[in-house]
Amino acid sequence: MSILEVKGFTKSFGDVKVLKGVDFSIEEGEVLAIIGPSGGGKTTLLRCINFLERADGGTLSINDKVIYDGSCPSISDAEIRENRLHLGMVFQQFNLFPQYTALENVTLAPKLSRKWPEDEILERAKDLLARVGLADKMNNYPCELSGGQQQRVAIARALAMQPDILCFDEPTSSLDPEITGEVLRVIKRLAEENTTMVVVTHEMGFAREVADKVIFIDGGVIAECGTPDEIFGNPKSERLRDFLGSIR
Amino acid sequence: MFQTVMAELTIGFGKTIEIFVLTLLGALPLGLIISFGSMSKFKPLKAVVRFMIWVIRGTPLMLQLIVVYYGPGLIFGTNIWGIGNEGRFVAVLAAFIINYAFYFSEIYRGGIESIPKGQYEAGQVLGLTKRQIFFNVVLLQVIKRILPPMGNEIITLVKDTSLARVIAVYEVIWAGQNFIKSAGLIWPLFMTAVYYLAFTGLVQIVLGRIEKKLSYFN
Ligand SMILES: Nc1ncnc2c1ncn2[C@@H]1O[C@H](COP(=O)(O)OP(=O)(O)OP(=O)(O)O)[C@@H](O)[C@H]1O
Ligand SMILES: [Mg+2]
């Protein structure tokens, strides 16, 4: 049983077909890395999985239950809201709420959801911030934190809603090279704790080390997929070889 | 004489402050609602609101006051505002609230549209409702951003209150001017400036305080 299964996802913006039928699945505790050239559709795929865009066609299932079907688009906002909680999302630009402290950023959504008692929410938030190495920064505002620290708060914030699957869109791409490490370490640690994750990344070394599966997206389709060793050690398609060659 | 003048001006200025405060209380929330209309995905509503914004911002407030006060009487044959001073005061408030609400709505719209899409998306993926995103994520950021243009409008409102006399609502300038006719004195009229300056100064201090309060984030 796959925790997440995407079948035949398609998505167009106007006349431009960005996703042309994408299928993949991941098992609980796995880390899936998505790589590929710019404009290939990686962000669009992740946004469709998180319902920030609605896929035109295809289905998305969580634990074998279809929660989104592109062929019947009349799904209500409330239904989307309920279903999307299976997924968490960390953005390239962090998107922290500037008027709240790190701790308040983490507790806001759980509090508004009223799914847990307040003291439990607070305890868990402090615990999450400690796990991303920011116990001493929890009362700071985002403008007082470095990019790497902000991104770690964003990870804690996403985890606070206890998603089944955590998605990242190039989590280190807007960071200075010398601080990408602190964010990658946190993600790696989550992987070791068997957090199910989907990570779009340009950090090939990181993908190779942390991912259980890698998919290579080019031109809106999965051009190749496999284990990190297959993808990086023995690329089959010309396109993947070119891509890997171009970034080394 | 000085005390008589000051007492009279103070009465007039009481009305000025009344118009100011009640206009803000009405126009600040109404402006927000109008801004939602002007950003609506429902095209006809959006078109109507945009048209109204054009009309209200494109004509003098003085003219609007006259239309609001005399218009209903001319069209429906009844004076909906009630009689006497009170009726005129209500008409003034209606005209001011409508006028300022439309001005404010454009400021709100600018503020709301300046919030990055990522803020909404971060709220969405955390499962917040549209309402929660607006009130718990976006609103305070909007307030911070619109404070300077809003401050300008609010200062203008202090001075615009003097237009109320167009339909014979007794406010501070009128009070000052009366002394020209009744006692041949011009200085009471000049003295009204002191009231305005004191009040706009106070308003500026309050706005400055709020701005400072919100300076902890950006
Ligand atoms: N909202 C949109 N409207 C129109 N076209 C879009 C939109 N979003 C993405 N696209 C187009 O879809 C294509 C895929 O974009 P996408 O952002 O998914 O690529 P990506 O693989 O994430 O690239 P990158 O590595 O640069 O982030 C691009 O050609 C892009 O211009
Ligand atoms: Mg992208």
Coordinates of C-alpha atoms and ligand atoms in Angstrom, one line a residue:
Chain A
M1 CA 0.0 0.0 0.0
S2 CA 1.4 3.3 -1.1
I3 CA 1.1 6.3 1.2
L4 CA 0.9 8.6 -1.8
E5 CA 0.1 7.6 -5.3
V6 CA -0.2 10.0 -8.2
K7 CA -1.7 8.7 -11.5
G8 CA -1.8 10.5 -14.8
F9 CA -1.5 14.0 -13.5
T10 CA -1.9 16.6 -16.3
K11 CA -1.9 20.4 -16.0
S12 CA -2.0 23.2 -18.5
F13 CA -1.8 26.9 -18.1
G14 CA -3.7 28.3 -21.0
D15 CA -2.4 26.5 -24.1
V16 CA 0.8 25.4 -22.5
K17 CA 0.8 21.8 -21.3
V18 CA 3.1 21.8 -18.3
L19 CA 2.4 18.3 -16.9
K20 CA 1.7 15.7 -19.5
G21 CA 0.8 12.6 -17.5
V22 CA 2.9 12.1 -14.4
D23 CA 2.7 8.8 -12.4
F24 CA 4.6 7.9 -9.2
S25 CA 4.1 6.5 -5.8
I26 CA 5.9 6.4 -2.5
E27 CA 5.7 4.2 0.5
E28 CA 5.6 5.3 4.1
G29 CA 8.9 6.5 5.4
E30 CA 10.4 6.9 2.0
V31 CA 12.1 10.0 0.6
L32 CA 11.4 10.9 -3.0
A33 CA 13.7 13.4 -4.7
I34 CA 12.5 15.2 -7.8
I35 CA 15.2 16.5 -10.1
G36 CA 15.2 18.0 -13.6
P37 CA 15.9 21.1 -15.7
S38 CA 14.4 24.4 -15.1
G39 CA 10.8 24.7 -16.5
G40 CA 10.4 21.0 -16.5
G41 CA 7.3 21.1 -14.2
K42 CA 8.7 20.2 -10.8
T43 CA 7.1 23.1 -9.0
T44 CA 3.9 22.6 -10.8
L45 CA 3.8 19.0 -9.9
L46 CA 4.4 19.8 -6.2
R47 CA 1.8 22.5 -6.3
C48 CA -0.8 20.1 -7.8
I49 CA 0.0 17.6 -5.0
N50 CA -0.6 20.3 -2.5
F51 CA -3.8 21.6 -4.2
L52 CA -2.3 25.0 -4.7
E53 CA -3.1 24.3 -8.4
R54 CA -5.8 21.9 -9.5
A55 CA -4.5 19.2 -11.8
D56 CA -6.7 19.0 -15.0
G57 CA -6.6 15.2 -15.1
G58 CA -5.4 12.3 -13.1
T59 CA -5.9 11.1 -9.5
L60 CA -4.1 11.5 -6.2
S61 CA -4.6 8.8 -3.6
I62 CA -3.5 8.6 0.1
N63 CA -3.3 5.1 1.5
D64 CA -5.2 3.8 -1.5
K65 CA -8.0 6.2 -1.1
V66 CA -8.6 8.6 -3.9
I67 CA -8.7 12.1 -2.5
Y68 CA -8.5 14.1 -5.7
D69 CA -9.8 13.3 -9.2
G70 CA -9.0 15.7 -11.9
S71 CA -11.9 14.5 -14.0
C72 CA -14.5 15.6 -11.5
P73 CA -13.3 19.1 -10.6
S74 CA -16.3 20.1 -8.5
I75 CA -14.6 19.4 -5.3
S76 CA -15.4 21.9 -2.6
D77 CA -12.9 24.2 -0.7
A78 CA -13.8 22.5 2.6
E79 CA -13.0 19.1 1.2
I80 CA -9.7 20.3 -0.2
R81 CA -8.9 21.8 3.1
E82 CA -9.5 18.6 4.9
N83 CA -7.6 16.5 2.4
R84 CA -4.6 18.7 2.1
L85 CA -3.7 18.2 5.7
H86 CA -2.2 14.8 4.7
L87 CA 0.4 17.0 3.1
G88 CA 2.8 19.6 4.4
M89 CA 4.7 22.1 2.3
V90 CA 7.9 24.0 2.7
F91 CA 8.4 26.8 0.2
Q92 CA 11.6 28.0 -1.5
Q93 CA 10.9 31.5 -0.1
F94 CA 10.0 30.3 3.5
N95 CA 6.8 32.4 3.6
L96 CA 6.8 32.8 7.3
F97 CA 4.2 35.1 8.8
P98 CA 6.3 38.2 9.6
Q99 CA 4.1 39.5 12.4
Y100 CA 4.4 36.3 14.5
T101 CA 7.4 35.0 16.4
A102 CA 9.0 31.7 15.4
L103 CA 6.9 29.9 18.1
E104 CA 3.7 31.7 17.0
N105 CA 4.3 30.7 13.4
V106 CA 4.5 27.1 14.5
T107 CA 1.4 27.2 16.8
L108 CA -0.9 29.4 14.6
A109 CA -2.4 26.7 12.4
P110 CA -2.8 24.0 15.1
K111 CA -4.5 26.5 17.4
L112 CA -6.9 27.7 14.7
S113 CA -7.6 24.1 13.8
R114 CA -8.7 23.3 17.4
K115 CA -7.6 19.7 16.9
W116 CA -5.5 19.6 20.0
P117 CA -5.5 21.2 23.4
E118 CA -3.6 24.4 23.6
D119 CA -0.9 23.2 26.0
E120 CA -0.2 20.2 23.9
I121 CA 0.2 22.4 20.8
L122 CA 2.6 24.6 22.7
E123 CA 4.7 21.7 24.0
R124 CA 4.9 20.2 20.6
A125 CA 5.8 23.5 18.9
K126 CA 8.7 24.0 21.4
D127 CA 9.8 20.4 20.8
L128 CA 9.7 20.9 17.0
L129 CA 11.7 24.1 17.2
A130 CA 14.3 22.3 19.4
R131 CA 14.5 19.5 16.9
V132 CA 15.4 22.0 14.1
G133 CA 17.9 23.6 16.4
L134 CA 16.1 26.8 17.2
A135 CA 15.1 26.4 20.9
D136 CA 16.8 29.7 21.7
K137 CA 15.2 31.6 18.8
M138 CA 11.6 30.8 19.4
N139 CA 10.6 34.2 20.6
N140 CA 12.3 36.0 17.6
Y141 CA 10.5 37.4 14.7
P142 CA 11.3 36.2 11.2
C143 CA 13.0 39.5 10.4
E144 CA 15.5 38.7 13.2
L145 CA 16.4 35.3 11.8
S146 CA 18.8 34.3 9.0
G147 CA 17.4 32.6 5.9
G148 CA 18.5 29.2 7.1
Q149 CA 16.9 29.8 10.4
Q150 CA 13.7 31.0 8.8
Q151 CA 13.6 27.9 6.6
R152 CA 14.0 25.7 9.7
V153 CA 11.1 27.5 11.4
A154 CA 9.1 26.8 8.2
I155 CA 9.9 23.1 8.5
A156 CA 8.8 23.1 12.1
R157 CA 5.6 25.0 11.1
A158 CA 4.8 22.4 8.5
L159 CA 5.4 19.5 10.8
A160 CA 3.2 21.0 13.5
M161 CA 0.0 20.0 11.6
Q162 CA 1.4 16.4 11.6
P163 CA 1.2 15.8 7.9
D164 CA 1.7 12.3 6.5
I165 CA 3.9 13.6 3.8
L166 CA 6.2 16.6 3.8
C167 CA 6.9 18.4 0.5
F168 CA 9.8 20.7 -0.2
D169 CA 10.3 22.9 -3.2
E170 CA 14.0 23.7 -3.5
P171 CA 14.2 24.4 0.2
T172 CA 17.8 25.7 -0.1
S173 CA 17.7 27.6 -3.4
S174 CA 17.2 31.0 -1.9
L175 CA 19.9 30.5 0.7
D176 CA 23.5 31.5 0.6
P177 CA 25.6 28.5 -0.2
E178 CA 27.3 28.4 3.2
I179 CA 24.1 28.0 5.1
T180 CA 22.3 25.4 2.9
G181 CA 24.0 22.7 5.0
E182 CA 22.1 23.6 8.2
V183 CA 18.7 23.1 6.4
L184 CA 19.8 20.0 4.5
R185 CA 21.0 18.5 7.8
V186 CA 17.5 19.0 9.3
I187 CA 15.9 17.3 6.3
K188 CA 18.3 14.4 6.5
R189 CA 17.6 14.0 10.2
L190 CA 13.9 13.9 9.4
A191 CA 14.6 11.2 6.8
E192 CA 16.5 9.2 9.4
E193 CA 13.4 9.4 11.6
N194 CA 11.4 7.9 8.7
T195 CA 9.5 11.0 7.8
T196 CA 7.8 10.5 4.4
M197 CA 9.1 13.3 2.1
V198 CA 9.0 14.6 -1.4
V199 CA 11.9 16.9 -2.1
V200 CA 12.4 19.0 -5.3
T201 CA 16.1 19.8 -5.3
H202 CA 19.0 20.9 -7.3
E203 CA 21.4 19.5 -4.7
M204 CA 22.4 16.3 -6.4
G205 CA 24.8 15.2 -3.7
F206 CA 22.0 15.6 -1.1
A207 CA 19.5 13.7 -3.3
R208 CA 21.9 10.8 -3.8
E209 CA 22.6 10.6 -0.1
V210 CA 19.1 11.0 1.4
A211 CA 16.6 9.8 -1.2
D212 CA 15.2 6.3 -1.5
K213 CA 13.8 7.1 -5.0
V214 CA 14.6 9.7 -7.6
I215 CA 12.5 10.9 -10.4
F216 CA 13.8 13.0 -13.3
I217 CA 11.2 15.3 -14.7
D218 CA 11.8 16.9 -18.1
G219 CA 9.2 18.5 -20.4
G220 CA 6.3 17.6 -18.1
V221 CA 6.9 13.9 -18.0
I222 CA 8.9 11.5 -15.8
A223 CA 11.8 10.9 -18.2
E224 CA 13.5 8.4 -15.8
C225 CA 13.1 7.1 -12.3
G226 CA 14.9 4.8 -10.1
T227 CA 17.1 4.5 -7.0
P228 CA 19.8 7.1 -6.5
D229 CA 22.4 4.7 -7.6
E230 CA 20.6 4.0 -10.8
I231 CA 19.8 7.6 -11.6
F232 CA 23.2 9.0 -10.7
G233 CA 25.4 6.0 -11.2
N234 CA 23.9 4.6 -14.3
P235 CA 21.7 7.1 -16.1
K236 CA 20.0 5.4 -19.1
S237 CA 18.5 8.2 -21.1
E238 CA 20.4 10.8 -23.1
R239 CA 18.4 13.6 -21.5
L240 CA 19.3 12.6 -17.9
R241 CA 23.0 12.2 -18.8
D242 CA 23.0 15.6 -20.4
F243 CA 21.2 17.1 -17.4
L244 CA 23.6 15.5 -14.9
G245 CA 26.5 16.6 -17.0
S246 CA 25.4 20.1 -17.2
I247 CA 25.2 20.7 -13.5
R248 CA 28.5 19.0 -12.5
Chain B
M1 CA -14.8 88.8 24.5
F2 CA -12.0 86.3 24.2
Q3 CA -13.8 83.9 26.4
T4 CA -17.0 84.2 24.5
V5 CA -15.3 83.6 21.2
M6 CA -13.4 80.6 22.6
A7 CA -16.6 79.1 24.1
E8 CA -18.4 79.5 20.8
L9 CA -15.5 78.1 18.7
T10 CA -15.2 75.1 21.1
I11 CA -18.9 74.3 20.6
G12 CA -18.3 74.5 16.8
F13 CA -15.3 72.3 17.1
G14 CA -17.2 69.8 19.0
K15 CA -19.3 69.2 15.9
T16 CA -16.2 69.0 13.8
I17 CA -14.8 66.2 16.0
E18 CA -18.2 64.5 16.0
I19 CA -18.2 64.4 12.2
F20 CA -14.6 63.3 12.2
V21 CA -15.0 60.4 14.6
L22 CA -18.3 59.1 13.3
T23 CA -17.1 59.3 9.7
L24 CA -14.0 57.2 10.6
L25 CA -16.2 54.7 12.6
G26 CA -18.4 54.2 9.5
A27 CA -16.0 54.6 6.7
L28 CA -13.1 52.4 7.9
P29 CA -15.2 49.1 8.0
L30 CA -17.4 50.1 5.1
G31 CA -14.3 50.8 3.0
L32 CA -13.0 47.3 3.6
I33 CA -16.2 45.8 2.5
I34 CA -16.2 48.0 -0.7
S35 CA -12.6 46.9 -1.4
F36 CA -13.7 43.3 -1.4
G37 CA -16.4 44.3 -3.9
S38 CA -13.8 46.1 -6.1
M39 CA -11.6 42.9 -6.1
S40 CA -14.5 40.5 -6.5
K41 CA -14.3 37.7 -9.1
F42 CA -18.0 38.3 -9.8
K43 CA -17.5 40.7 -12.8
P44 CA -20.8 42.7 -12.6
L45 CA -20.3 43.5 -8.9
K46 CA -16.7 44.5 -9.6
A47 CA -17.8 46.7 -12.5
V48 CA -20.5 48.5 -10.4
V49 CA -18.1 49.1 -7.5
R50 CA -15.4 50.4 -9.8
F51 CA -17.9 52.7 -11.4
M52 CA -18.9 54.0 -8.0
I53 CA -15.3 54.6 -7.1
W54 CA -14.8 56.6 -10.2
V55 CA -17.9 58.8 -9.5
I56 CA -17.2 59.3 -5.9
R57 CA -13.5 60.1 -6.3
G58 CA -14.1 62.1 -9.5
T59 CA -16.6 64.6 -8.1
P60 CA -16.2 67.2 -5.3
L61 CA -17.3 66.2 -1.8
M62 CA -19.1 69.5 -1.6
L63 CA -21.3 68.5 -4.5
Q64 CA -21.9 65.1 -3.0
L65 CA -23.0 66.7 0.2
I66 CA -25.6 68.7 -1.7
V67 CA -26.8 65.8 -3.7
V68 CA -27.1 63.5 -0.7
Y69 CA -29.0 66.2 1.3
Y70 CA -31.3 67.5 -1.4
G71 CA -31.4 64.5 -3.8
P72 CA -33.8 62.2 -2.0
G73 CA -36.2 65.1 -1.6
L74 CA -36.2 65.9 -5.3
I75 CA -36.4 62.3 -6.4
F76 CA -38.8 60.8 -3.9
G77 CA -40.6 63.9 -2.8
T78 CA -39.8 63.3 0.8
N79 CA -36.9 64.4 3.0
I80 CA -35.5 61.1 4.3
W81 CA -33.0 62.8 6.6
G82 CA -35.6 64.2 9.0
I83 CA -36.0 67.8 9.8
G84 CA -33.9 70.5 11.4
N85 CA -30.3 70.4 12.5
E86 CA -30.4 66.7 13.3
G87 CA -31.5 65.8 9.8
R88 CA -28.8 67.9 8.3
F89 CA -26.2 66.3 10.5
V90 CA -27.3 62.8 9.5
A91 CA -27.1 63.8 5.9
V92 CA -23.6 65.1 6.4
L93 CA -22.5 61.9 8.0
A94 CA -24.0 59.8 5.2
A95 CA -22.2 61.9 2.6
F96 CA -18.9 61.8 4.5
I97 CA -19.0 58.1 5.2
I98 CA -19.8 57.2 1.6
N99 CA -17.1 59.5 0.2
Y100 CA -14.4 58.4 2.6
A101 CA -15.4 54.7 2.4
F102 CA -14.7 54.8 -1.3
Y103 CA -11.4 56.5 -0.9
F104 CA -10.4 54.1 1.9
S105 CA -11.5 51.1 -0.3
E106 CA -8.8 52.0 -2.8
I107 CA -6.2 52.2 -0.1
Y108 CA -7.3 48.8 1.3
R109 CA -7.2 47.3 -2.1
G110 CA -3.7 48.6 -2.7
G111 CA -2.6 47.2 0.6
I112 CA -4.3 43.8 0.2
E113 CA -2.9 43.4 -3.3
S114 CA 0.6 44.2 -2.1
I115 CA 0.7 41.1 0.2
P116 CA 2.8 38.4 -1.5
K117 CA 0.9 35.4 -2.8
G118 CA 3.2 33.2 -0.6
Q119 CA 1.4 34.4 2.5
Y120 CA -1.9 33.1 1.3
E121 CA -0.4 29.9 0.0
A122 CA 1.4 29.3 3.3
G123 CA -1.9 29.7 5.1
Q124 CA -3.7 27.4 2.6
V125 CA -1.2 24.5 2.9
L126 CA -1.6 24.7 6.7
G127 CA -5.3 24.2 6.3
L128 CA -6.5 27.7 7.2
T129 CA -9.8 28.9 5.8
K130 CA -10.0 32.0 3.6
R131 CA -11.4 33.9 6.6
Q132 CA -8.6 32.8 8.9
I133 CA -6.0 33.7 6.3
F134 CA -7.4 37.1 6.0
F135 CA -7.9 37.9 9.7
N136 CA -4.9 36.0 11.2
V137 CA -2.3 36.3 8.5
V138 CA -3.0 39.2 6.1
L139 CA -4.9 41.9 7.9
L140 CA -2.2 43.2 10.3
Q141 CA 0.3 43.3 7.4
V142 CA -2.2 45.2 5.4
I143 CA -2.7 47.7 8.2
K144 CA 1.0 48.2 8.5
R145 CA 1.4 48.9 4.8
I146 CA -1.6 51.2 4.5
L147 CA -0.9 53.3 7.5
P148 CA 0.9 56.1 5.7
P149 CA -1.6 56.7 2.9
M150 CA -4.5 56.2 5.4
G151 CA -2.9 58.8 7.7
N152 CA -2.9 61.3 4.8
E153 CA -6.6 60.7 4.2
I154 CA -7.4 61.0 7.9
I155 CA -5.7 64.3 8.1
T156 CA -7.6 65.5 5.1
L157 CA -10.8 64.4 6.7
V158 CA -10.1 66.7 9.7
K159 CA -10.1 69.6 7.3
D160 CA -12.9 68.4 5.0
T161 CA -15.3 68.5 8.0
S162 CA -15.5 72.3 7.3
L163 CA -17.5 71.5 4.2
A164 CA -20.5 70.4 6.4
R165 CA -21.5 74.1 6.5
V166 CA -22.5 73.8 2.9
I167 CA -25.8 72.3 4.1
A168 CA -25.8 74.5 7.2
V169 CA -24.3 72.2 9.8
Y170 CA -22.7 74.5 12.4
E171 CA -19.0 73.7 12.8
V172 CA -16.0 75.6 13.8
I173 CA -15.4 77.8 10.8
W174 CA -18.9 78.9 10.7
A175 CA -18.7 79.7 14.4
G176 CA -15.6 81.8 13.7
Q177 CA -17.1 83.6 10.7
N178 CA -20.2 84.5 12.6
F179 CA -18.1 87.0 14.6
I180 CA -17.4 89.0 11.5
K181 CA -21.1 89.7 11.1
S182 CA -22.1 90.0 14.7
A183 CA -19.1 91.8 16.2
G184 CA -16.9 92.9 13.3
L185 CA -14.1 90.6 14.4
I186 CA -11.9 88.7 12.0
W187 CA -9.5 87.1 14.5
P188 CA -12.0 84.5 15.7
L189 CA -11.9 83.0 12.2
F190 CA -8.1 82.9 12.2
M191 CA -8.3 81.3 15.6
T192 CA -10.1 78.3 14.2
A193 CA -6.7 77.4 12.6
V194 CA -5.3 76.8 16.1
Y195 CA -8.1 74.2 16.7
Y196 CA -7.3 72.4 13.4
L197 CA -3.6 72.5 14.1
A198 CA -4.0 71.1 17.6
F199 CA -6.2 68.4 16.4
T200 CA -4.2 67.3 13.3
G201 CA -1.2 67.4 15.5
L202 CA -2.9 65.0 17.9
V203 CA -4.0 62.8 15.1
Q204 CA -0.4 62.7 13.8
I205 CA 0.9 61.7 17.2
V206 CA -1.6 58.8 17.4
L207 CA -0.8 57.6 13.9
G208 CA 2.9 57.8 14.7
R209 CA 2.4 55.7 17.8
I210 CA 0.5 53.0 15.9
E211 CA 3.3 53.0 13.2
K212 CA 5.9 52.5 15.9
K213 CA 3.9 49.7 17.5
L214 CA 3.9 47.9 14.2
S215 CA 7.6 48.5 13.4
Y216 CA 8.6 45.2 15.1
F217 CA 8.0 43.3 11.8
N218 CA 8.4 44.0 8.1
Ligands
LIG1 N1 0.9 30.1 -13.2 C1 1.5 29.8 -14.4 N2 1.0 30.3 -15.5 C2 1.6 30.1 -16.7 N3 2.6 29.3 -16.9 C3 3.2 28.7 -15.8 C4 2.7 29.0 -14.5 N4 3.4 28.3 -13.6 C5 4.4 27.7 -14.3 N5 4.2 27.9 -15.6 C6 5.1 27.3 -16.7 O1 5.2 26.0 -16.5 C7 6.4 25.5 -16.8 C8 7.0 24.6 -15.7 O2 7.2 25.5 -14.6 P1 7.7 25.0 -13.2 O3 7.8 26.1 -12.3 O4 6.8 23.9 -12.7 O5 9.1 24.4 -13.5 P2 10.3 23.9 -12.5 O6 10.6 22.5 -13.0 O7 9.8 24.1 -11.1 O8 11.5 24.9 -12.8 P3 12.6 25.5 -11.9 O9 13.7 24.5 -11.7 O10 13.1 26.7 -12.6 O11 11.9 25.9 -10.6 C9 7.3 26.7 -17.2 O12 7.4 26.8 -18.6 C10 6.5 27.8 -16.6 O13 6.7 29.0 -17.4
MG2 MG 10.5 25.3 -9.5

